[in-house]
Coordinates of C-alpha atoms in Angstrom, one line a residue:
M1089 CA -12.0 -33.2 -37.0
H1090 CA -10.1 -35.8 -38.4
P1091 CA -10.8 -39.4 -36.6
D1092 CA -6.8 -39.0 -34.4
K1093 CA -7.9 -35.6 -33.6
L1094 CA -11.0 -36.9 -32.1
K1095 CA -9.2 -39.5 -30.5
R1096 CA -7.0 -38.1 -29.1
Q1097 CA -9.8 -35.4 -27.7
H1098 CA -11.9 -38.8 -26.3
Y1099 CA -8.0 -39.8 -24.9
L1100 CA -7.8 -36.3 -22.8
L1101 CA -11.3 -36.7 -21.5
Q1102 CA -11.1 -39.6 -19.9
T1103 CA -6.8 -38.7 -18.3
M1104 CA -7.6 -35.2 -16.8
G1105 CA -7.2 -35.3 -13.8
Q1106 CA -8.2 -33.0 -11.2
L1107 CA -5.9 -29.3 -12.4
E1108 CA -7.5 -29.4 -16.2
E1109 CA -10.8 -30.1 -14.2
K1110 CA -10.7 -27.4 -13.0
F1111 CA -8.7 -24.8 -15.4
K1112 CA -11.1 -26.1 -18.6
S1113 CA -13.9 -23.5 -17.7
Y1114 CA -11.0 -20.1 -17.5
R1115 CA -11.9 -18.6 -21.1
V1116 CA -11.3 -14.9 -19.8
P1117 CA -8.3 -14.0 -21.8
Q1118 CA -11.3 -16.0 -24.9
K1119 CA -13.6 -13.8 -23.9
F1120 CA -11.5 -10.8 -25.1
M1121 CA -9.4 -12.2 -27.8
E1122 CA -13.5 -13.6 -29.4
D1123 CA -14.4 -9.7 -28.8
D1124 CA -11.1 -8.5 -30.6
V1125 CA -9.2 -6.7 -27.6
Y1126 CA -6.9 -8.7 -26.7
P1127 CA -4.3 -6.9 -25.8
Y1128 CA -1.4 -8.9 -24.4
F1129 CA 1.3 -10.9 -25.5
R1130 CA 1.9 -8.5 -28.6
A1131 CA 5.3 -9.6 -30.5
I1132 CA 8.0 -7.2 -31.8
T1133 CA 9.9 -8.2 -34.3
G1134 CA 13.0 -5.9 -33.9
K1135 CA 14.4 -3.4 -31.1
Q1136 CA 12.3 -1.3 -28.5
G1137 CA 12.3 2.1 -29.3
T1138 CA 10.5 4.9 -29.7
E1139 CA 8.2 3.2 -32.9
V1140 CA 8.4 -0.9 -32.6
E1141 CA 7.1 -3.1 -36.0
M1142 CA 4.1 -5.9 -34.4
G1143 CA 2.9 -8.4 -37.2
G1144 CA 4.0 -6.6 -39.9
H1145 CA 1.8 -3.4 -37.9
K1146 CA 4.3 -0.1 -37.0
V1147 CA 2.9 1.7 -33.2
L1148 CA 4.7 4.8 -31.4
M1149 CA 5.3 2.9 -28.3
F1150 CA 4.4 4.8 -25.2
G1151 CA 4.4 0.9 -23.5
S1152 CA 8.0 0.8 -22.1
N1153 CA 9.3 1.2 -19.5
A1154 CA 12.9 2.2 -20.9
Y1155 CA 12.3 6.0 -19.6
T1156 CA 16.5 5.9 -20.2
G1157 CA 15.9 4.9 -23.7
L1158 CA 19.1 3.0 -23.3
T1159 CA 17.7 -0.9 -24.9
A1160 CA 19.1 -0.4 -28.9
D1161 CA 22.1 1.8 -27.7
Q1162 CA 25.0 0.4 -29.5
R1163 CA 27.4 1.0 -26.5
I1164 CA 25.1 -1.3 -24.5
I1165 CA 25.0 -4.5 -27.1
D1166 CA 28.9 -3.7 -27.9
A1167 CA 29.4 -4.2 -24.2
A1168 CA 26.7 -7.4 -23.3
K1169 CA 28.9 -9.0 -26.6
A1170 CA 32.1 -8.3 -25.2
A1171 CA 31.2 -9.9 -22.0
L1172 CA 29.6 -13.3 -23.9
D1173 CA 32.4 -13.5 -25.6
K1174 CA 35.4 -13.6 -22.7
Y1175 CA 32.6 -15.2 -20.1
G1176 CA 30.0 -17.6 -22.1
S1177 CA 26.3 -17.2 -21.8
G1178 CA 25.7 -18.2 -18.4
C1179 CA 27.2 -18.8 -15.1
A1180 CA 25.6 -22.5 -15.1
G1181 CA 25.0 -22.3 -11.3
S1182 CA 23.9 -19.7 -7.4
R1183 CA 26.2 -16.4 -7.0
F1184 CA 26.7 -18.2 -3.8
L1185 CA 28.0 -21.5 -5.3
N1186 CA 29.8 -21.3 -8.6
G1187 CA 28.0 -18.1 -10.6
T1188 CA 29.8 -15.3 -9.5
L1189 CA 31.8 -13.4 -11.6
D1190 CA 34.6 -10.3 -11.3
L1191 CA 31.7 -8.8 -13.3
H1192 CA 29.1 -9.0 -10.8
V1193 CA 31.3 -8.2 -7.4
Q1194 CA 32.2 -5.1 -10.1
L1195 CA 28.7 -4.4 -10.2
E1196 CA 27.7 -5.2 -7.2
K1197 CA 30.3 -2.3 -6.1
E1198 CA 29.1 -0.1 -8.5
L1199 CA 25.6 0.3 -7.5
A1200 CA 26.6 0.8 -4.0
E1201 CA 28.1 3.3 -5.0
Y1202 CA 26.3 5.3 -7.1
I1203 CA 23.2 4.8 -4.9
G1204 CA 25.2 5.9 -1.7
K1205 CA 24.8 2.8 0.8
D1206 CA 28.0 0.3 1.9
E1207 CA 26.9 -2.7 -0.3
A1208 CA 24.9 -3.9 -2.7
L1209 CA 23.7 -7.1 -4.1
C1210 CA 22.4 -7.9 -7.6
F1211 CA 19.6 -10.9 -8.2
S1212 CA 18.3 -12.9 -11.1
T1213 CA 15.3 -10.0 -11.8
G1214 CA 13.8 -7.0 -9.8
F1215 CA 10.7 -9.5 -8.4
S1216 CA 12.9 -12.1 -7.2
V1217 CA 14.5 -8.7 -4.9
N1218 CA 11.3 -7.4 -3.5
Q1219 CA 10.9 -11.7 -3.3
G1220 CA 14.0 -12.5 -1.6
V1221 CA 14.1 -10.2 0.6
L1222 CA 11.2 -9.1 2.0
A1223 CA 11.0 -12.9 3.2
V1224 CA 13.4 -12.6 5.3
V1225 CA 15.0 -9.1 6.6
C1226 CA 12.2 -8.9 8.9
G1227 CA 11.5 -12.4 11.7
K1228 CA 7.7 -13.5 13.2
D1229 CA 8.4 -10.5 16.1
D1230 CA 8.2 -8.0 13.9
Y1231 CA 5.4 -6.0 11.3
I1232 CA 6.0 -5.3 7.8
I1233 CA 4.0 -1.8 7.0
C1234 CA 3.1 -1.9 3.4
D1235 CA 1.2 1.2 0.9
D1236 CA -2.1 -0.8 0.1
R1237 CA -0.9 0.5 -4.6
D1238 CA 2.6 -0.7 -4.2
H1239 CA 4.2 -3.1 -6.8
A1240 CA 2.6 -7.2 -6.7
S1241 CA 6.4 -8.3 -6.2
I1242 CA 6.0 -6.4 -2.7
V1243 CA 4.0 -8.1 -2.0
D1244 CA 4.4 -12.0 -2.8
G1245 CA 7.5 -11.4 -0.7
R1246 CA 5.6 -9.8 2.5
R1247 CA 3.1 -12.6 1.6
L1248 CA 6.6 -15.4 2.2
S1249 CA 7.9 -12.9 5.5
F1250 CA 6.5 -14.8 8.7
A1251 CA 6.6 -10.7 10.0
K1252 CA 2.8 -9.5 10.7
Q1253 CA 1.9 -7.9 7.7
L1254 CA -0.5 -4.6 7.5
H1255 CA -1.3 -1.9 4.4
Y1256 CA -2.4 1.2 5.1
K1257 CA -4.5 3.6 2.3
H1258 CA -2.7 5.0 -0.4
N1259 CA -0.5 7.5 0.3
D1260 CA -2.6 8.8 3.9
M1261 CA 0.2 9.3 6.3
E1262 CA -2.9 9.7 8.7
D1263 CA -4.2 6.3 7.8
L1264 CA -0.1 5.0 8.1
E1265 CA 0.2 6.7 11.6
R1266 CA -2.9 5.4 13.4
I1267 CA -1.2 2.0 12.0
L1268 CA 1.8 2.8 13.2
Q1269 CA 0.7 4.0 17.0
T1270 CA -1.2 0.8 17.4
L1271 CA 2.2 -1.6 17.8
P1272 CA 5.0 -1.5 20.0
H1273 CA 7.5 0.8 19.6
E1274 CA 10.9 -2.0 20.5
A1275 CA 8.8 -4.4 18.6
I1276 CA 10.9 -4.1 14.4
K1277 CA 8.6 -2.6 11.6
L1278 CA 9.2 -2.2 7.9
I1279 CA 7.6 0.5 6.4
V1280 CA 7.8 -0.6 2.3
V1281 CA 6.7 1.8 -0.5
D1282 CA 7.1 2.3 -5.0
G1283 CA 9.0 5.1 -4.3
V1284 CA 7.8 5.8 -8.1
F1285 CA 3.5 4.4 -7.8
S1286 CA 4.5 2.3 -11.5
M1287 CA 1.0 2.3 -12.2
E1288 CA 0.0 5.8 -11.0
G1289 CA 2.8 7.9 -11.4
D1290 CA 2.9 9.1 -8.5
L1291 CA 6.0 9.0 -6.3
A1292 CA 5.2 8.2 -1.9
K1293 CA 5.4 10.8 0.0
L1294 CA 9.0 9.9 1.5
P1295 CA 9.6 12.9 3.8
E1296 CA 6.6 12.3 5.5
I1297 CA 7.4 8.7 6.1
V1298 CA 10.3 9.6 7.6
E1299 CA 9.3 12.1 10.3
L1300 CA 7.1 8.6 11.3
K1301 CA 9.4 7.3 11.1
H1302 CA 11.6 8.7 14.3
K1303 CA 8.1 9.0 16.0
Y1304 CA 8.0 6.0 15.8
N1305 CA 10.7 4.0 15.6
C1306 CA 10.3 2.1 12.2
S1307 CA 12.5 1.6 9.4
I1308 CA 12.3 1.7 5.7
M1309 CA 12.4 0.7 2.4
V1310 CA 12.0 1.7 -1.1
D1311 CA 11.2 0.2 -5.0
E1312 CA 13.4 2.3 -6.6
A1313 CA 12.9 0.9 -9.9
H1314 CA 10.5 3.4 -11.9
G1315 CA 12.7 6.3 -10.0
I1316 CA 16.4 5.6 -10.7
G1317 CA 17.4 7.2 -14.4
V1318 CA 14.1 9.7 -13.8
F1319 CA 14.8 11.6 -10.2
G1320 CA 17.4 12.7 -8.6
K1321 CA 21.4 13.8 -9.6
Q1322 CA 21.8 11.0 -12.3
G1323 CA 19.0 9.2 -11.4
R1324 CA 19.8 8.5 -8.4
G1325 CA 16.2 8.1 -7.8
V1326 CA 13.6 9.2 -5.8
C1327 CA 15.5 8.6 -1.8
D1328 CA 18.0 11.1 -3.8
H1329 CA 15.5 13.1 -4.8
F1330 CA 14.0 14.0 -1.4
G1331 CA 17.6 14.2 -0.5
L1332 CA 17.4 11.3 1.7
T1333 CA 19.0 8.6 1.1
D1334 CA 20.7 8.4 4.8
E1335 CA 17.4 8.2 6.0
V1336 CA 16.2 4.8 3.9
D1337 CA 17.6 1.6 5.6
L1338 CA 17.0 -0.3 2.3
I1339 CA 16.8 0.6 -1.4
M1340 CA 15.7 -1.3 -4.5
G1341 CA 16.3 -1.2 -7.9
T1342 CA 16.2 -3.2 -11.2
F1343 CA 18.1 -3.7 -14.7
S1344 CA 14.9 -3.6 -16.4
K1345 CA 14.0 0.1 -16.9
S1346 CA 16.0 3.1 -17.1
L1347 CA 19.3 0.1 -17.2
A1348 CA 18.4 -1.5 -20.0
S1349 CA 18.3 -5.1 -19.5
I1350 CA 17.3 -7.5 -17.0
G1351 CA 17.9 -8.1 -13.5
G1352 CA 17.7 -6.3 -9.8
F1353 CA 19.6 -5.3 -7.0
I1354 CA 19.7 -4.8 -2.9
A1355 CA 21.7 -2.1 -2.0
S1356 CA 22.0 -1.6 2.5
D1357 CA 24.9 -1.8 5.3
W1358 CA 26.9 -4.0 5.4
D1359 CA 25.8 -6.1 8.0
T1360 CA 22.6 -5.8 6.1
I1361 CA 23.8 -7.2 2.8
N1362 CA 26.1 -9.5 5.1
F1363 CA 22.6 -10.9 6.4
L1364 CA 21.1 -11.4 3.0
R1365 CA 24.0 -12.8 1.1
H1366 CA 23.5 -15.5 3.1
N1367 CA 19.8 -15.8 3.3
A1368 CA 17.3 -14.4 0.7
R1369 CA 16.2 -17.7 -1.1
S1370 CA 15.2 -16.8 -4.3
Y1371 CA 19.1 -14.7 -4.3
I1372 CA 20.4 -18.7 -2.8
F1373 CA 18.9 -20.2 -5.2
S1374 CA 18.4 -18.7 -8.4
A1375 CA 21.2 -18.7 -11.1
S1376 CA 22.9 -16.3 -11.2
N1377 CA 21.9 -13.3 -14.0
T1378 CA 24.0 -13.9 -17.2
P1379 CA 27.5 -12.0 -18.4
A1380 CA 26.0 -10.7 -21.4
A1381 CA 22.9 -8.5 -19.8
T1382 CA 25.0 -7.9 -16.1
A1383 CA 27.3 -5.8 -18.7
A1384 CA 24.4 -4.4 -20.1
A1385 CA 23.3 -2.6 -16.9
M1386 CA 26.8 -1.4 -16.2
E1387 CA 26.7 -0.4 -18.9
A1388 CA 23.5 1.7 -19.1
L1389 CA 24.4 2.5 -15.5
H1390 CA 27.9 4.5 -17.1
I1391 CA 26.0 6.0 -19.5
I1392 CA 23.5 7.8 -17.9
Q1393 CA 26.2 8.6 -15.1
R1394 CA 28.0 10.5 -18.5
E1395 CA 24.7 12.2 -20.3
P1396 CA 23.0 13.4 -17.6
E1397 CA 21.5 15.7 -20.9
R1398 CA 19.5 12.0 -21.6
I1399 CA 17.6 12.3 -18.5
E1400 CA 16.7 16.3 -19.2
R1401 CA 15.4 15.4 -22.1
L1402 CA 13.0 13.4 -21.0
W1403 CA 11.8 15.4 -18.0
K1404 CA 11.8 18.2 -21.3
V1405 CA 8.7 15.9 -22.9
T1406 CA 7.4 14.1 -20.1
N1407 CA 6.3 17.6 -19.1
Y1408 CA 5.1 18.5 -22.4
A1409 CA 3.1 15.2 -22.5
L1410 CA 1.7 15.6 -19.0
K1411 CA 1.0 19.4 -20.2
R1412 CA -1.3 18.7 -23.5
F1413 CA -2.6 15.4 -22.4
R1414 CA -4.1 18.4 -19.1
E1415 CA -5.0 20.4 -22.5
E1416 CA -7.4 17.5 -23.7
G1417 CA -9.1 16.9 -21.3
F1418 CA -7.7 13.8 -20.0
E1419 CA -8.1 12.9 -16.5
I1420 CA -4.2 11.7 -15.5
G1421 CA -4.8 11.6 -11.7
E1422 CA -1.9 13.2 -9.9
T1423 CA 1.3 11.8 -11.6
E1424 CA 4.8 13.7 -11.0
S1425 CA 6.8 11.3 -14.2
P1426 CA 6.8 10.3 -17.3
I1427 CA 4.1 7.5 -16.3
I1428 CA 1.0 8.8 -17.3
P1429 CA -2.3 6.7 -15.6
L1430 CA -4.9 8.2 -18.8
Y1431 CA -8.1 7.2 -16.8
V1432 CA -11.6 5.5 -18.3
R1433 CA -13.1 3.4 -15.1
D1434 CA -14.1 1.1 -16.7
A1435 CA -12.6 -2.3 -17.6
N1436 CA -14.3 -3.2 -21.0
K1437 CA -13.7 -0.2 -21.9
T1438 CA -10.0 0.6 -21.1
F1439 CA -9.5 -3.0 -22.4
L1440 CA -11.3 -1.7 -25.9
M1441 CA -9.4 1.7 -25.5
T1442 CA -6.0 0.1 -25.8
S1443 CA -7.2 -2.1 -28.8
L1444 CA -8.2 0.7 -31.0
A1445 CA -5.6 3.3 -29.8
F1446 CA -3.5 0.3 -31.2
K1447 CA -4.9 -0.3 -34.4
A1448 CA -4.9 3.8 -35.5
G1449 CA -0.8 3.6 -34.3
V1450 CA -0.5 4.3 -30.5
F1451 CA 0.8 1.2 -28.1
I1452 CA -0.1 1.6 -24.7
N1453 CA -1.1 -0.8 -21.6
P1454 CA -4.3 -1.3 -19.8
V1455 CA -4.5 -2.0 -15.8
V1456 CA -7.4 -3.5 -14.8
P1457 CA -7.7 -5.4 -11.6
P1458 CA -6.0 -6.3 -9.4
A1459 CA -3.1 -4.2 -10.5
C1460 CA -5.7 -2.3 -9.4
A1461 CA -8.9 -1.2 -8.6
P1462 CA -11.9 -2.0 -10.7
Q1463 CA -13.2 1.6 -10.7
D1464 CA -9.4 3.3 -11.0
T1465 CA -9.1 1.4 -14.0
L1466 CA -7.2 3.1 -17.0
V1467 CA -4.2 2.6 -20.0
R1468 CA -0.9 4.0 -19.5
Y1469 CA 1.2 6.2 -21.1
A1470 CA 4.9 6.5 -20.8
L1471 CA 7.7 7.9 -21.7
M1472 CA 11.6 7.4 -23.4
A1473 CA 14.1 10.0 -23.1
T1474 CA 14.1 9.5 -26.8
H1475 CA 10.5 10.8 -27.8
T1476 CA 9.9 13.6 -29.6
E1477 CA 7.4 16.0 -28.8
E1478 CA 5.9 16.1 -32.6
Q1479 CA 5.4 11.7 -31.4
V1480 CA 3.6 13.0 -29.0
E1481 CA 1.8 15.6 -30.0
R1482 CA 0.4 12.6 -33.0
S1483 CA -0.3 10.3 -30.1
V1484 CA -2.6 12.5 -28.7
K1485 CA -4.0 13.4 -30.8
I1486 CA -5.4 9.7 -31.9
L1487 CA -6.2 9.2 -28.1
K1488 CA -8.4 12.5 -27.6
K1489 CA -9.7 11.6 -31.1
I1490 CA -10.7 7.8 -29.6
F1491 CA -11.7 8.6 -26.0
V1492 CA -14.5 11.5 -27.2
E1493 CA -15.6 9.7 -29.9
Q1494 CA -16.2 6.5 -26.7
G1495 CA -17.2 9.1 -23.9
I1496 CA -14.9 9.3 -21.6
I1497 CA -13.3 13.0 -21.9
K1498 CA -15.8 15.9 -24.1

């Protein structure tokens, strides 16, 4: 080693603080790198699409949340460019102070109408919606009740709340009712649930949850991150799919999936949004979403409403993929969506499957704890409206070969 590097290393060892000491032994990622199965942070060298290039390696992209396939749509790119020209690159402040554009106000108006609520409020990320809303919407004498497979943003949001926090077994309505039976009838009780569960692809049992809402005097919040652009009339989400929009008190959504941008929103009645607008800290103290991202989301919203055939194509290719995976003997659980879990049930093998698939030309995502239980590890295969049946067929054959060779399926 060069003498200067040795000196630097010696200096760092001498000056190492408690935090550095704590983390110097964290080498879990390096173990997987040494085994050549590390699956994260691969750089894409172009637009997101059904096929992408990563480090000179071309792969079929089945690891994206862009269900509508709009991320490379020229109309959205042009809308973002026009917003850059008109408003500049950023807003240099929060919505609360100097960072509100007429563009933000227009998007909120259109989202409220689209979702079917009085008002909507746009945040800079989807994560910060759940974080900000759940932190303040319930108080110390209230209750937040979550499905135990709710998204991490819901978990982190409720942790910031002073409310009492409970959770029920995934989609187990008997367990949810058992919990509700123990709570005061007059107390505020908010049931928070993913409309589509992002790893397993199954839907919340919203009709049953609404029945329990009325029986036990509750409120409901639904995270529609993976439902918008997929379910319901013109892609309005799972609440619309079940015809229960009016029964759900708060509806959350993101721009980073079907709306081909980044950001998020909460939609509700006028009074609730009025409260959140002045109390949700992740809204008040975050810089507002960029003009380009806002314009991109709005254009995507317009396209989804104008082109219902896009969602029809998504469901056609989804149904084809579901059929083929079942025919080939994959374990895919209870999915009812373009998210298809291919269960591996072994963390090390899950990383191996991801690596082997990538080398064979298929990009999929590993799902391991804490995103799932240790016995439920899987690779997540997700579809876009722009995928073709030929691409699905190619990927199924590649994955079947790998899963058989590794003894996961016969």
